[in-house]
Amino acid sequence: MGEVKFMKGNEALGEAAIRAGLQGYFGYPITPQSEVVEYLAMEEPKHNYVLIQAESEVAAINMVYGGAAAGSRVMTTTSSPGFSLMQEGLSYIACAELPCVTVNVCRGGPGLGTIQPSQGDYFQAVRGGGHGDYQLIVLGPNSVQEMVDLTILAFDLADKYRNPVMLLSDGAIGQMMEKVNLPDPKPYKPDKPWATTGKTADRERNIITSLFIQSEVMEAVNNKLQEKYKKIDENEVRFEEYQIDDAEIIVMAFGLTSRICKKVVDLARKSGIKMGLLRPITLWPFPNQKVAELAASDRVKFFLSVEMNAGQMVQDIKLAVEGEKPVYFYGRTGGIIPTPEEILDFAGKQIK
Amino acid sequence: MPAKGYVEIAVEGCKGCNLCVINCPKDCLALNTSDTNSFGLYYAYLKNEDDCIACLNCAVICPDAAITVYKKAG
Amino acid sequence: MKEGYELIYKRPKTLTTKRMHYCPGCFHSTIHKLLMEVVEEMDIQDKTVGICPVGCSVFAYDYLDVDMQEAAHGRAAAVATAVKRMLPDRYVFSYQGDGDLAAIGTAETLHACNRGENFTFIFINNGIYGMTGGQMAPTTLEGQKTTTSPYGRDVAKMGMPLKMCEIVSQFDRVVYVERVTCNTPANARKAKKALKKAFEYQGKGLGTTFIEVASNCPSGWKCTPVESLDWLKDKVYPYFPLGVFKKPEEKE
């Protein structure tokens, strides 16, 4: 069943959240993400979710904490500077193991930067982002359809692992309009016996906290988190391959740049260069094993990471390649979207 | 004549803050300064059993909820 | 029990048996006890969710036998907002100190009040940062010595102590504001009454309820618990007057 619509990425994301059983949305307007909260505000009367335009991103992420700890499906969305403001809250959420969905419709930085699209928050997304040892599950949509599909997946992964999940999107994916298949809403039945809903006579009180003052206890909590991250790493890696089977040059890109790199692969193949694209869909966990396999292949000559930043994912590729093959980087910053021609030109220069 | 009431002060629960002692209208309570509980703290005790009127003042002011109060029945 | 006597007061069951870590004579403990007496008397243990802060009362969940969340420093009002919105039929309170509510969390406090969030603020104002070792608070009195105002609070540099009850009373959707204290049994009884009233108003869905406790900190003030009562009387109450600042009109 479902429904086919022509939608803007940010609005499709809002609609997907509703269809995934959203119960609480807490956010603060920031370009280029504001359409999410605008859409949810417009749709609010038709549904049962709570929507609060918070006084800041700091308040919004802590509302997410409270709502998640109360057992609800909750979400916040923002863009880069706002996501920086949320990092303390996310660290608490990760430590308290609260399921929630966060979205960063990334814009160019650092600082106030630009409102044009960027992938400059990759490090912040895949390295935890706040203080302490923790991981978000990070999904990188590259189309309006994936703004829908990965939002629904994000809610399910969050509940499955009691872990915050984020979508690292960008201003272009958020703003562009495309045809999108919207699945039917699915009933969401929370099963969260740990939630703070009021201590009934048949159980001990529930406490949601990230405070473990004794070193031994804190270490045990960290060990438990690391065990969970290991499990996620083993089970949840997702990626897309394009023309990989005989490829000698492996281009890697996520989100917006992966769309451009598909074009690069097509252009390269037309001129006889055997190029393929490996697109991580989960940015964390990163497809390390797949990259390592390719690096070990005699066929593969080098890797090229194409990003709209100064070189971030390229470091993860290098870690996975472990020196087996050269890993090159091509990127643009400031909100500039690289063209297929300039990427192909750069790739061509690396061919010895 | 038996007292109108009496109190029990949990020795281990008391931190010796003295707030019950100064708020007893009948001067029934005192701080035992010749002994300490296992936390090394002086503790309050009912020194004058005859005058307690079960007014609850000590229990209300006690920060640590260490005082139980009984009243003469009837 | 002695023969011929009956039990008329004991520690509330809603307070856990764990020994509270607070210093001797600290009103945090008193308020914990009174709050849990209210929860017990109203029989709402299964409907109560508390938010505790960062500061001395960071471990409040060890003592209050209700579902609890520990919030990031200053964010209890934002957390409580979401909890109450998601669970509107529960009794929700945020329990916060002066640094939490009136310094780092001022924005969250004021905006929750402005929205009229239907939960109860319990604001422990002891004029000092107890947990971190006695530094200046937003409510430290003029001239009061702390480790970061060792020559006394200089209002020309540090501003005046913030009067939160007076500030939050200005919001239309804040319905009940009272400053209480626990220096005497009579005042402790009043404090309990205020907490109960706040919960009752919350139960009726009237809007934000805000109880400030003019509290003490014998360790931070470097005095005995009994001496702290003198400081309260001589210095604190004149600047932070006790009483009701705002209450809903009650139909008799």
PDB file of C-alpha atoms in Angstrom, chain A residues 23-24 26 50-52 55-56 58-59 62-63 65-67 69-70 72 88 92 195-200 203-211 213, chain C residues 16 45-49 58-59 61-73 75 78-79 81-83 85-87 90 107-108 111 115 117:
ATOM      1  CA  GLN A  23       5.036  10.675  20.233  1.00  0.00           C
ATOM      2  CA  GLY A  24       7.135  13.700  21.049  1.00  0.00           C
ATOM      3  CA  PHE A  26      11.218  18.874  20.490  1.00  0.00           C
ATOM      4  CA  VAL A  50       3.431  16.356  21.509  1.00  0.00           C
ATOM      5  CA  LEU A  51       5.304  19.156  19.757  1.00  0.00           C
ATOM      6  CA  ILE A  52       7.278  21.822  21.554  1.00  0.00           C
ATOM      7  CA  GLU A  55      13.757  27.841  23.759  1.00  0.00           C
ATOM      8  CA  SER A  56      17.047  26.454  22.447  1.00  0.00           C
ATOM      9  CA  VAL A  58      20.027  22.792  24.622  1.00  0.00           C
ATOM     10  CA  ALA A  59      16.483  22.647  25.986  1.00  0.00           C
ATOM     11  CA  ASN A  62      17.018  17.669  27.237  1.00  0.00           C
ATOM     12  CA  MET A  63      13.315  17.458  26.444  1.00  0.00           C
ATOM     13  CA  TYR A  65      15.994  13.026  27.317  1.00  0.00           C
ATOM     14  CA  GLY A  66      12.896  13.469  29.476  1.00  0.00           C
ATOM     15  CA  GLY A  67      10.486  12.220  26.846  1.00  0.00           C
ATOM     16  CA  ALA A  69      13.025   8.356  29.691  1.00  0.00           C
ATOM     17  CA  ALA A  70       9.245   8.558  30.065  1.00  0.00           C
ATOM     18  CA  SER A  72       8.000   7.704  24.406  1.00  0.00           C
ATOM     19  CA  GLU A  88      26.197  17.462  26.202  1.00  0.00           C
ATOM     20  CA  TYR A  92      23.827  11.953  28.840  1.00  0.00           C
ATOM     21  CA  ALA A 195      10.797   3.883  31.718  1.00  0.00           C
ATOM     22  CA  THR A 196       9.942   6.314  34.491  1.00  0.00           C
ATOM     23  CA  THR A 197       6.168   6.241  34.369  1.00  0.00           C
ATOM     24  CA  GLY A 198       5.428   6.040  38.093  1.00  0.00           C
ATOM     25  CA  LYS A 199       6.537   3.346  40.537  1.00  0.00           C
ATOM     26  CA  THR A 200       3.786   0.773  40.843  1.00  0.00           C
ATOM     27  CA  ARG A 203       8.265  -3.121  40.950  1.00  0.00           C
ATOM     28  CA  GLU A 204      11.206  -1.182  42.325  1.00  0.00           C
ATOM     29  CA  ARG A 205      11.492   2.437  41.318  1.00  0.00           C
ATOM     30  CA  ASN A 206      12.987   3.144  37.907  1.00  0.00           C
ATOM     31  CA  ILE A 207      15.937   5.495  37.815  1.00  0.00           C
ATOM     32  CA  ILE A 208      17.284   7.051  34.645  1.00  0.00           C
ATOM     33  CA  THR A 209      20.736   8.424  35.266  1.00  0.00           C
ATOM     34  CA  SER A 210      24.173   8.842  33.760  1.00  0.00           C
ATOM     35  CA  LEU A 211      25.855   9.332  37.122  1.00  0.00           C
ATOM     36  CA  ILE A 213      30.348   8.042  40.889  1.00  0.00           C
TER      37      ILE A 213
ATOM     38  CA  THR C  16      14.056   4.816  51.222  1.00  0.00           C
ATOM     39  CA  GLN C  45       3.728   7.135  44.642  1.00  0.00           C
ATOM     40  CA  ASP C  46       2.677   5.292  41.481  1.00  0.00           C
ATOM     41  CA  LYS C  47       1.885   8.552  39.708  1.00  0.00           C
ATOM     42  CA  THR C  48       4.946  10.585  40.648  1.00  0.00           C
ATOM     43  CA  VAL C  49       8.029  11.189  38.534  1.00  0.00           C
ATOM     44  CA  VAL C  58      22.214  14.823  42.570  1.00  0.00           C
ATOM     45  CA  PHE C  59      21.669  11.604  44.512  1.00  0.00           C
ATOM     46  CA  TYR C  61      16.952   9.326  43.591  1.00  0.00           C
ATOM     47  CA  ASP C  62      18.714   7.214  46.187  1.00  0.00           C
ATOM     48  CA  TYR C  63      16.288   8.471  48.825  1.00  0.00           C
ATOM     49  CA  LEU C  64      13.027   9.351  47.133  1.00  0.00           C
ATOM     50  CA  ASP C  65      11.217   6.088  46.449  1.00  0.00           C
ATOM     51  CA  VAL C  66       9.540   7.259  43.263  1.00  0.00           C
ATOM     52  CA  ASP C  67      10.551   6.982  39.608  1.00  0.00           C
ATOM     53  CA  MET C  68      13.335   9.482  39.057  1.00  0.00           C
ATOM     54  CA  GLN C  69      15.421  10.949  36.271  1.00  0.00           C
ATOM     55  CA  GLU C  70      18.786  12.611  36.735  1.00  0.00           C
ATOM     56  CA  ALA C  71      19.069  15.666  34.491  1.00  0.00           C
ATOM     57  CA  ALA C  72      22.071  17.494  33.089  1.00  0.00           C
ATOM     58  CA  HIS C  73      23.102  20.579  35.048  1.00  0.00           C
ATOM     59  CA  ARG C  75      18.150  21.258  32.397  1.00  0.00           C
ATOM     60  CA  ALA C  78      13.325  21.043  30.135  1.00  0.00           C
ATOM     61  CA  VAL C  79      13.375  17.391  31.166  1.00  0.00           C
ATOM     62  CA  THR C  81       8.537  19.667  30.648  1.00  0.00           C
ATOM     63  CA  ALA C  82       8.798  16.652  28.362  1.00  0.00           C
ATOM     64  CA  VAL C  83       7.973  14.131  31.078  1.00  0.00           C
ATOM     65  CA  ARG C  85       3.758  16.497  28.402  1.00  0.00           C
ATOM     66  CA  MET C  86       4.262  12.818  27.631  1.00  0.00           C
ATOM     67  CA  LEU C  87       2.630  11.690  30.881  1.00  0.00           C
ATOM     68  CA  ARG C  90       1.409  12.011  36.487  1.00  0.00           C
ATOM     69  CA  ALA C 107      16.618  29.946  30.358  1.00  0.00           C
ATOM     70  CA  GLU C 108      14.971  26.563  30.870  1.00  0.00           C
ATOM     71  CA  HIS C 111      10.645  29.351  29.531  1.00  0.00           C
ATOM     72  CA  ARG C 115       4.738  28.132  28.932  1.00  0.00           C
ATOM     73  CA  GLU C 117       4.267  23.828  32.254  1.00  0.00           C
TER      74      GLU C 117
END
